[in-house]
Amino acid sequence: MNAILSRISKIAISLFLLSSLSAHAQSGNDTLYQSLGGKTGISTFVNSFVAIVLEDARINKAFKETDTERLASLLTEQFCELSGGPCKYSGRSMEDVHKDMQVTNAHFNALAEDLQIAMEKHEVPPSVQNKLIAKLAPMQRPIVTK
């Protein structure tokens, strides 16, 4: 009987430790998402970001025929997913979206600057901004085609 109780106790402790580790890993994955204010915070600065882009003479021509509400929605999904949130990006791949747009490094950098302006406007701390930018940086290669 003692052997059975001992075995049950070990199993219970193991299950507790596994669930604790899993919860810890889960919370570590969404730290950036939480730091950005969750989906609401992301959506708020994304809406400002889109407005800033539309006013930016360096790049706004590329967005003149864009459904800006859909763009904001897709960017919110993308940033949410990249930051460890529960969202799933439902848009096309970066290669497909940008293949015929002739995007240069200067265009890409202007977009990144506009994103930083939007995040600053909504008081996203610089360290959090940098973490999101680091997640987005690998997209430069499939986006910049010229």
Tab-separated table of N, CA and C in Angstrom:
chain	number	residue	atom	x	y	z
A	1	MET	N	0.824	-1.188	0.000
A	1	MET	CA	0.000	0.000	0.000
A	1	MET	C	0.873	1.259	0.000
A	2	ASN	N	1.925	1.257	0.839
A	2	ASN	CA	2.834	2.402	0.886
A	2	ASN	C	3.524	2.608	-0.456
A	3	ALA	N	3.843	1.539	-1.138
A	3	ALA	CA	4.498	1.640	-2.450
A	3	ALA	C	3.553	2.299	-3.457
A	4	ILE	N	2.293	1.955	-3.401
A	4	ILE	CA	1.304	2.544	-4.316
A	4	ILE	C	1.147	4.030	-4.017
A	5	LEU	N	1.024	4.406	-2.750
A	5	LEU	CA	0.898	5.812	-2.375
A	5	LEU	C	2.151	6.596	-2.773
A	6	SER	N	3.303	5.977	-2.586
A	6	SER	CA	4.547	6.631	-2.957
A	6	SER	C	4.588	6.872	-4.473
A	7	ARG	N	4.166	5.869	-5.241
A	7	ARG	CA	4.156	5.998	-6.698
A	7	ARG	C	3.162	7.078	-7.132
A	8	ILE	N	1.970	7.109	-6.535
A	8	ILE	CA	0.956	8.118	-6.850
A	8	ILE	C	1.490	9.509	-6.505
A	9	SER	N	2.153	9.610	-5.378
A	9	SER	CA	2.720	10.881	-4.953
A	9	SER	C	3.774	11.366	-5.954
A	10	LYS	N	4.633	10.473	-6.423
A	10	LYS	CA	5.659	10.837	-7.399
A	10	LYS	C	5.015	11.273	-8.713
A	11	ILE	N	3.978	10.579	-9.133
A	11	ILE	CA	3.283	10.945	-10.370
A	11	ILE	C	2.647	12.318	-10.217
A	12	ALA	N	2.009	12.556	-9.075
A	12	ALA	CA	1.365	13.853	-8.838
A	12	ALA	C	2.395	14.983	-8.851
A	13	ILE	N	3.526	14.752	-8.200
A	13	ILE	CA	4.584	15.773	-8.179
A	13	ILE	C	5.110	16.006	-9.590
A	14	SER	N	5.319	14.939	-10.350
A	14	SER	CA	5.797	15.075	-11.727
A	14	SER	C	4.813	15.864	-12.578
A	15	LEU	N	3.517	15.567	-12.453
A	15	LEU	CA	2.503	16.285	-13.205
A	15	LEU	C	2.477	17.758	-12.813
A	16	PHE	N	2.615	18.032	-11.531
A	16	PHE	CA	2.635	19.416	-11.063
A	16	PHE	C	3.827	20.163	-11.657
A	17	LEU	N	5.000	19.532	-11.625
A	17	LEU	CA	6.196	20.165	-12.168
A	17	LEU	C	6.066	20.406	-13.671
A	18	LEU	N	5.525	19.429	-14.393
A	18	LEU	CA	5.334	19.593	-15.829
A	18	LEU	C	4.366	20.732	-16.138
A	19	SER	N	3.282	20.798	-15.385
A	19	SER	CA	2.311	21.872	-15.642
A	19	SER	C	2.909	23.229	-15.273
A	20	SER	N	3.714	23.283	-14.236
A	20	SER	CA	4.366	24.538	-13.863
A	20	SER	C	5.350	24.984	-14.930
A	21	LEU	N	6.144	24.046	-15.440
A	21	LEU	CA	7.093	24.376	-16.502
A	21	LEU	C	6.364	24.823	-17.762
A	22	SER	N	5.289	24.148	-18.090
A	22	SER	CA	4.512	24.506	-19.270
A	22	SER	C	3.920	25.902	-19.118
A	23	ALA	N	3.383	26.207	-17.962
A	23	ALA	CA	2.806	27.534	-17.721
A	23	ALA	C	3.891	28.599	-17.792
A	24	HIS	N	5.068	28.296	-17.254
A	24	HIS	CA	6.169	29.241	-17.290
A	24	HIS	C	6.614	29.482	-18.736
A	25	ALA	N	6.737	28.409	-19.497
A	25	ALA	CA	7.137	28.544	-20.900
A	25	ALA	C	6.094	29.343	-21.671
A	26	GLN	N	4.830	29.087	-21.402
A	26	GLN	CA	3.755	29.813	-22.084
A	26	GLN	C	3.840	31.296	-21.761
A	27	SER	N	4.023	31.648	-20.502
A	27	SER	CA	4.068	33.063	-20.135
A	27	SER	C	5.306	33.741	-20.700
A	28	GLY	N	6.403	33.004	-20.849
A	28	GLY	CA	7.606	33.562	-21.439
A	28	GLY	C	7.418	33.864	-22.913
A	29	ASN	N	6.587	33.078	-23.578
A	29	ASN	CA	6.358	33.260	-25.002
A	29	ASN	C	5.503	34.480	-25.304
A	30	ASP	N	4.671	34.906	-24.385
A	30	ASP	CA	3.779	36.020	-24.670
A	30	ASP	C	4.189	37.298	-23.941
A	31	THR	N	5.400	37.337	-23.404
A	31	THR	CA	5.866	38.515	-22.686
A	31	THR	C	5.845	39.749	-23.587
A	32	LEU	N	6.342	39.622	-24.815
A	32	LEU	CA	6.345	40.757	-25.733
A	32	LEU	C	4.906	41.163	-26.050
A	33	TYR	N	4.061	40.195	-26.305
A	33	TYR	CA	2.650	40.467	-26.577
A	33	TYR	C	2.030	41.271	-25.433
A	34	GLN	N	2.268	40.842	-24.215
A	34	GLN	CA	1.722	41.545	-23.042
A	34	GLN	C	2.339	42.943	-22.919
A	35	SER	N	3.626	43.053	-23.197
A	35	SER	CA	4.305	44.355	-23.105
A	35	SER	C	3.785	45.348	-24.141
A	36	LEU	N	3.268	44.827	-25.256
A	36	LEU	CA	2.689	45.686	-26.294
A	36	LEU	C	1.241	46.062	-25.983
A	37	GLY	N	0.709	45.539	-24.888
A	37	GLY	CA	-0.669	45.855	-24.500
A	37	GLY	C	-1.688	44.874	-25.032
A	38	GLY	N	-1.227	43.664	-25.403
A	38	GLY	CA	-2.151	42.669	-25.936
A	38	GLY	C	-2.684	43.116	-27.289
A	39	LYS	N	-3.724	42.452	-27.720
A	39	LYS	CA	-4.273	42.754	-29.050
A	39	LYS	C	-4.798	44.184	-29.132
A	40	THR	N	-5.388	44.678	-28.050
A	40	THR	CA	-5.912	46.045	-28.044
A	40	THR	C	-4.786	47.056	-28.216
A	41	GLY	N	-3.708	46.885	-27.471
A	41	GLY	CA	-2.559	47.794	-27.585
A	41	GLY	C	-1.940	47.751	-28.968
A	42	ILE	N	-1.792	46.545	-29.504
A	42	ILE	CA	-1.212	46.386	-30.837
A	42	ILE	C	-2.111	47.065	-31.871
A	43	SER	N	-3.402	46.802	-31.788
A	43	SER	CA	-4.351	47.398	-32.731
A	43	SER	C	-4.308	48.921	-32.669
A	44	THR	N	-4.156	49.463	-31.483
A	44	THR	CA	-4.126	50.918	-31.305
A	44	THR	C	-2.922	51.535	-32.010
A	45	PHE	N	-1.725	50.987	-31.780
A	45	PHE	CA	-0.572	51.601	-32.437
A	45	PHE	C	-0.511	51.247	-33.918
A	46	VAL	N	-1.075	50.107	-34.320
A	46	VAL	CA	-1.125	49.772	-35.745
A	46	VAL	C	-2.010	50.766	-36.493
A	47	ASN	N	-3.142	51.143	-35.920
A	47	ASN	CA	-4.009	52.126	-36.575
A	47	ASN	C	-3.278	53.455	-36.768
A	48	SER	N	-2.518	53.876	-35.767
A	48	SER	CA	-1.706	55.091	-35.907
A	48	SER	C	-0.621	54.896	-36.958
A	49	PHE	N	-0.009	53.729	-36.951
A	49	PHE	CA	1.046	53.397	-37.911
A	49	PHE	C	0.529	53.526	-39.339
A	50	VAL	N	-0.630	52.958	-39.619
A	50	VAL	CA	-1.195	53.026	-40.968
A	50	VAL	C	-1.467	54.486	-41.355
A	51	ALA	N	-1.992	55.259	-40.419
A	51	ALA	CA	-2.252	56.679	-40.698
A	51	ALA	C	-0.957	57.433	-41.000
A	52	ILE	N	0.099	57.141	-40.256
A	52	ILE	CA	1.395	57.789	-40.470
A	52	ILE	C	1.962	57.400	-41.839
A	53	VAL	N	1.855	56.123	-42.197
A	53	VAL	CA	2.335	55.645	-43.490
A	53	VAL	C	1.605	56.364	-44.629
A	54	LEU	N	0.309	56.541	-44.482
A	54	LEU	CA	-0.480	57.192	-45.530
A	54	LEU	C	-0.106	58.664	-45.704
A	55	GLU	N	0.507	59.257	-44.689
A	55	GLU	CA	0.960	60.649	-44.767
A	55	GLU	C	2.433	60.765	-45.168
A	56	ASP	N	3.144	59.659	-45.203
A	56	ASP	CA	4.582	59.664	-45.470
A	56	ASP	C	4.837	59.675	-46.982
A	57	ALA	N	5.267	60.813	-47.500
A	57	ALA	CA	5.484	60.979	-48.944
A	57	ALA	C	6.540	60.018	-49.498
A	58	ARG	N	7.400	59.490	-48.638
A	58	ARG	CA	8.432	58.562	-49.107
A	58	ARG	C	7.835	57.234	-49.557
A	59	ILE	N	6.681	56.855	-48.981
A	59	ILE	CA	6.145	55.517	-49.254
A	59	ILE	C	4.633	55.469	-49.505
A	60	ASN	N	3.924	56.561	-49.296
A	60	ASN	CA	2.461	56.484	-49.360
A	60	ASN	C	1.902	56.121	-50.731
A	61	LYS	N	2.649	56.353	-51.797
A	61	LYS	CA	2.162	56.000	-53.139
A	61	LYS	C	1.912	54.494	-53.264
A	62	ALA	N	2.700	53.715	-52.569
A	62	ALA	CA	2.549	52.256	-52.618
A	62	ALA	C	1.254	51.788	-51.961
A	63	PHE	N	0.631	52.653	-51.176
A	63	PHE	CA	-0.568	52.271	-50.436
A	63	PHE	C	-1.832	52.967	-50.936
A	64	LYS	N	-1.730	53.683	-52.065
A	64	LYS	CA	-2.858	54.499	-52.512
A	64	LYS	C	-4.095	53.677	-52.870
A	65	GLU	N	-3.931	52.431	-53.281
A	65	GLU	CA	-5.085	51.603	-53.625
A	65	GLU	C	-5.295	50.469	-52.629
A	66	THR	N	-4.724	50.612	-51.467
A	66	THR	CA	-4.794	49.583	-50.444
A	66	THR	C	-6.040	49.761	-49.583
A	67	ASP	N	-6.677	48.657	-49.257
A	67	ASP	CA	-7.774	48.663	-48.292
A	67	ASP	C	-7.118	48.820	-46.917
A	68	THR	N	-7.081	50.038	-46.400
A	68	THR	CA	-6.314	50.320	-45.182
A	68	THR	C	-6.906	49.656	-43.941
A	69	GLU	N	-8.208	49.439	-43.921
A	69	GLU	CA	-8.794	48.723	-42.782
A	69	GLU	C	-8.312	47.279	-42.760
A	70	ARG	N	-8.275	46.653	-43.935
A	70	ARG	CA	-7.776	45.272	-44.017
A	70	ARG	C	-6.281	45.232	-43.682
A	71	LEU	N	-5.541	46.208	-44.190
A	71	LEU	CA	-4.117	46.278	-43.888
A	71	LEU	C	-3.893	46.355	-42.381
A	72	ALA	N	-4.624	47.239	-41.705
A	72	ALA	CA	-4.476	47.381	-40.254
A	72	ALA	C	-4.837	46.082	-39.541
A	73	SER	N	-5.880	45.428	-40.004
A	73	SER	CA	-6.294	44.162	-39.397
A	73	SER	C	-5.220	43.092	-39.569
A	74	LEU	N	-4.658	42.987	-40.777
A	74	LEU	CA	-3.615	41.987	-41.032
A	74	LEU	C	-2.333	42.297	-40.268
A	75	LEU	N	-1.967	43.577	-40.192
A	75	LEU	CA	-0.782	43.944	-39.414
A	75	LEU	C	-0.975	43.638	-37.933
A	76	THR	N	-2.179	43.887	-37.436
A	76	THR	CA	-2.469	43.562	-36.036
A	76	THR	C	-2.314	42.067	-35.812
A	77	GLU	N	-2.873	41.250	-36.706
A	77	GLU	CA	-2.721	39.795	-36.593
A	77	GLU	C	-1.251	39.396	-36.621
A	78	GLN	N	-0.524	39.966	-37.579
A	78	GLN	CA	0.879	39.602	-37.746
A	78	GLN	C	1.706	39.980	-36.524
A	79	PHE	N	1.553	41.202	-36.037
A	79	PHE	CA	2.318	41.644	-34.872
A	79	PHE	C	1.913	40.855	-33.634
A	80	CYS	N	0.638	40.560	-33.526
A	80	CYS	CA	0.135	39.768	-32.400
A	80	CYS	C	0.792	38.383	-32.403
A	81	GLU	N	0.782	37.721	-33.548
A	81	GLU	CA	1.378	36.388	-33.648
A	81	GLU	C	2.884	36.427	-33.394
A	82	LEU	N	3.577	37.375	-34.041
A	82	LEU	CA	5.030	37.470	-33.878
A	82	LEU	C	5.445	37.754	-32.437
A	83	SER	N	4.591	38.460	-31.714
A	83	SER	CA	4.939	38.822	-30.336
A	83	SER	C	4.546	37.747	-29.332
A	84	GLY	N	4.018	36.628	-29.805
A	84	GLY	CA	3.684	35.528	-28.914
A	84	GLY	C	2.234	35.510	-28.473
A	85	GLY	N	1.416	36.335	-29.089
A	85	GLY	CA	-0.003	36.377	-28.747
A	85	GLY	C	-0.779	35.250	-29.400
A	86	PRO	N	-2.077	35.201	-29.138
A	86	PRO	CA	-2.908	34.090	-29.598
A	86	PRO	C	-3.385	34.213	-31.049
A	87	CYS	N	-3.031	35.291	-31.724
A	87	CYS	CA	-3.524	35.526	-33.086
A	87	CYS	C	-2.788	34.654	-34.099
A	88	LYS	N	-3.436	34.461	-35.231
A	88	LYS	CA	-2.818	33.780	-36.375
A	88	LYS	C	-2.931	34.707	-37.574
A	89	TYR	N	-1.802	34.990	-38.197
A	89	TYR	CA	-1.763	35.849	-39.378
A	89	TYR	C	-2.477	35.135	-40.520
A	90	SER	N	-3.451	35.795	-41.128
A	90	SER	CA	-4.253	35.170	-42.177
A	90	SER	C	-3.960	35.721	-43.572
A	91	GLY	N	-2.952	36.573	-43.671
A	91	GLY	CA	-2.613	37.171	-44.961
A	91	GLY	C	-1.693	36.306	-45.796
A	92	ARG	N	-1.377	36.823	-46.965
A	92	ARG	CA	-0.454	36.132	-47.861
A	92	ARG	C	0.980	36.268	-47.355
A	93	SER	N	1.870	35.489	-47.916
A	93	SER	CA	3.279	35.550	-47.518
A	93	SER	C	3.865	36.896	-47.919
A	94	MET	N	4.918	37.290	-47.249
A	94	MET	CA	5.583	38.552	-47.550
A	94	MET	C	6.101	38.565	-48.994
A	95	GLU	N	6.583	37.418	-49.466
A	95	GLU	CA	7.056	37.329	-50.844
A	95	GLU	C	5.917	37.628	-51.824
A	96	ASP	N	4.778	36.987	-51.623
A	96	ASP	CA	3.639	37.176	-52.530
A	96	ASP	C	3.126	38.613	-52.507
A	97	VAL	N	3.015	39.186	-51.331
A	97	VAL	CA	2.459	40.539	-51.205
A	97	VAL	C	3.348	41.572	-51.884
A	98	HIS	N	4.652	41.419	-51.771
A	98	HIS	CA	5.582	42.471	-52.192
A	98	HIS	C	6.316	42.197	-53.504
A	99	LYS	N	6.074	41.057	-54.145
A	99	LYS	CA	6.900	40.654	-55.293
A	99	LYS	C	6.928	41.663	-56.441
A	100	ASP	N	5.846	42.357	-56.700
A	100	ASP	CA	5.808	43.304	-57.813
A	100	ASP	C	5.839	44.769	-57.372
A	101	MET	N	6.175	45.007	-56.129
A	101	MET	CA	6.095	46.366	-55.595
A	101	MET	C	7.394	47.161	-55.733
A	102	GLN	N	8.483	46.516	-56.096
A	102	GLN	CA	9.764	47.206	-56.260
A	102	GLN	C	10.181	47.952	-54.985
A	103	VAL	N	10.067	47.271	-53.859
A	103	VAL	CA	10.411	47.865	-52.568
A	103	VAL	C	11.929	47.934	-52.425
A	104	THR	N	12.422	49.111	-52.029
A	104	THR	CA	13.858	49.307	-51.801
A	104	THR	C	14.142	49.293	-50.301
A	105	ASN	N	15.423	49.262	-49.965
A	105	ASN	CA	15.806	49.362	-48.555
A	105	ASN	C	15.336	50.685	-47.959
A	106	ALA	N	15.380	51.754	-48.742
A	106	ALA	CA	14.919	53.055	-48.246
A	106	ALA	C	13.427	53.004	-47.904
A	107	HIS	N	12.635	52.335	-48.734
A	107	HIS	CA	11.203	52.182	-48.438
A	107	HIS	C	11.004	51.388	-47.148
A	108	PHE	N	11.738	50.285	-47.047
A	108	PHE	CA	11.624	49.424	-45.869
A	108	PHE	C	12.000	50.201	-44.606
A	109	ASN	N	13.075	50.975	-44.682
A	109	ASN	CA	13.523	51.754	-43.529
A	109	ASN	C	12.517	52.846	-43.167
A	110	ALA	N	11.901	53.464	-44.173
A	110	ALA	CA	10.873	54.480	-43.914
A	110	ALA	C	9.690	53.855	-43.175
A	111	LEU	N	9.304	52.665	-43.592
A	111	LEU	CA	8.200	51.968	-42.930
A	111	LEU	C	8.551	51.652	-41.480
A	112	ALA	N	9.792	51.204	-41.264
A	112	ALA	CA	10.244	50.903	-39.897
A	112	ALA	C	10.253	52.170	-39.040
A	113	GLU	N	10.683	53.282	-39.602
A	113	GLU	CA	10.672	54.557	-38.866
A	113	GLU	C	9.238	54.950	-38.498
A	114	ASP	N	8.312	54.780	-39.443
A	114	ASP	CA	6.912	55.113	-39.177
A	114	ASP	C	6.339	54.237	-38.067
A	115	LEU	N	6.735	52.978	-38.064
A	115	LEU	CA	6.273	52.076	-36.998
A	115	LEU	C	6.795	52.552	-35.645
A	116	GLN	N	8.054	52.951	-35.590
A	116	GLN	CA	8.617	53.442	-34.332
A	116	GLN	C	7.917	54.719	-33.877
A	117	ILE	N	7.601	55.602	-34.803
A	117	ILE	CA	6.880	56.827	-34.456
A	117	ILE	C	5.522	56.479	-33.843
A	118	ALA	N	4.829	55.524	-34.456
A	118	ALA	CA	3.507	55.114	-33.945
A	118	ALA	C	3.627	54.505	-32.544
A	119	MET	N	4.645	53.676	-32.341
A	119	MET	CA	4.808	53.063	-31.019
A	119	MET	C	5.177	54.117	-29.978
A	120	GLU	N	6.034	55.055	-30.346
A	120	GLU	CA	6.388	56.136	-29.424
A	120	GLU	C	5.161	56.966	-29.057
A	121	LYS	N	4.333	57.234	-30.043
A	121	LYS	CA	3.105	57.996	-29.819
A	121	LYS	C	2.225	57.327	-28.759
A	122	HIS	N	2.266	56.005	-28.717
A	122	HIS	CA	1.450	55.256	-27.758
A	122	HIS	C	2.265	54.761	-26.563
A	123	GLU	N	3.433	55.390	-26.379
A	123	GLU	CA	4.284	55.172	-25.211
A	123	GLU	C	4.717	53.719	-25.010
A	124	VAL	N	4.979	53.029	-26.131
A	124	VAL	CA	5.574	51.698	-26.048
A	124	VAL	C	7.040	51.916	-25.689
A	125	PRO	N	7.518	51.320	-24.603
A	125	PRO	CA	8.909	51.536	-24.188
A	125	PRO	C	9.905	51.146	-25.286
A	126	PRO	N	11.009	51.890	-25.392
A	126	PRO	CA	12.009	51.599	-26.433
A	126	PRO	C	12.486	50.143	-26.437
A	127	SER	N	12.660	49.544	-25.274
A	127	SER	CA	13.125	48.153	-25.240
A	127	SER	C	12.088	47.212	-25.856
A	128	VAL	N	10.824	47.511	-25.670
A	128	VAL	CA	9.748	46.701	-26.246
A	128	VAL	C	9.684	46.948	-27.754
A	129	GLN	N	9.832	48.204	-28.156
A	129	GLN	CA	9.878	48.532	-29.579
A	129	GLN	C	10.982	47.729	-30.265
A	130	ASN	N	12.152	47.717	-29.651
A	130	ASN	CA	13.301	47.022	-30.227
A	130	ASN	C	13.041	45.529	-30.371
A	131	LYS	N	12.341	44.946	-29.405
A	131	LYS	CA	12.028	43.517	-29.486
A	131	LYS	C	11.087	43.226	-30.643
A	132	LEU	N	10.091	44.077	-30.848
A	132	LEU	CA	9.185	43.870	-31.974
A	132	LEU	C	9.922	44.077	-33.296
A	133	ILE	N	10.727	45.132	-33.385
A	133	ILE	CA	11.493	45.403	-34.603
A	133	ILE	C	12.418	44.217	-34.915
A	134	ALA	N	13.012	43.635	-33.889
A	134	ALA	CA	13.886	42.473	-34.094
A	134	ALA	C	13.105	41.284	-34.666
A	135	LYS	N	11.864	41.145	-34.254
A	135	LYS	CA	11.012	40.060	-34.791
A	135	LYS	C	10.635	40.339	-36.247
A	136	LEU	N	10.520	41.614	-36.600
A	136	LEU	CA	10.116	42.002	-37.954
A	136	LEU	C	11.297	42.063	-38.927
A	137	ALA	N	12.496	42.285	-38.414
A	137	ALA	CA	13.679	42.489	-39.258
A	137	ALA	C	13.907	41.384	-40.291
A	138	PRO	N	13.708	40.109	-39.955
A	138	PRO	CA	13.929	39.070	-40.972
A	138	PRO	C	13.013	39.182	-42.191
A	139	MET	N	11.974	39.981	-42.087
A	139	MET	CA	11.069	40.150	-43.223
A	139	MET	C	11.667	41.045	-44.304
A	140	GLN	N	12.746	41.720	-43.985
A	140	GLN	CA	13.350	42.610	-44.967
A	140	GLN	C	13.725	41.853	-46.243
A	141	ARG	N	14.300	40.711	-46.095
A	141	ARG	CA	14.774	39.956	-47.272
A	141	ARG	C	13.634	39.628	-48.240
A	142	PRO	N	12.506	39.078	-47.804
A	142	PRO	CA	11.442	38.793	-48.776
A	142	PRO	C	10.669	40.038	-49.249
A	143	ILE	N	10.773	41.141	-48.526
A	143	ILE	CA	10.028	42.353	-48.892
A	143	ILE	C	10.809	43.227	-49.863
A	144	VAL	N	12.089	43.425	-49.584
A	144	VAL	CA	12.914	44.285	-50.435
A	144	VAL	C	13.268	43.513	-51.710
A	145	THR	N	12.761	44.020	-52.831
A	145	THR	CA	12.958	43.313	-54.109
A	145	THR	C	13.756	44.126	-55.107
A	146	LYS	N	14.115	45.335	-54.751
A	146	LYS	CA	14.846	46.185	-55.682
A	146	LYS	C	16.058	46.800	-55.009
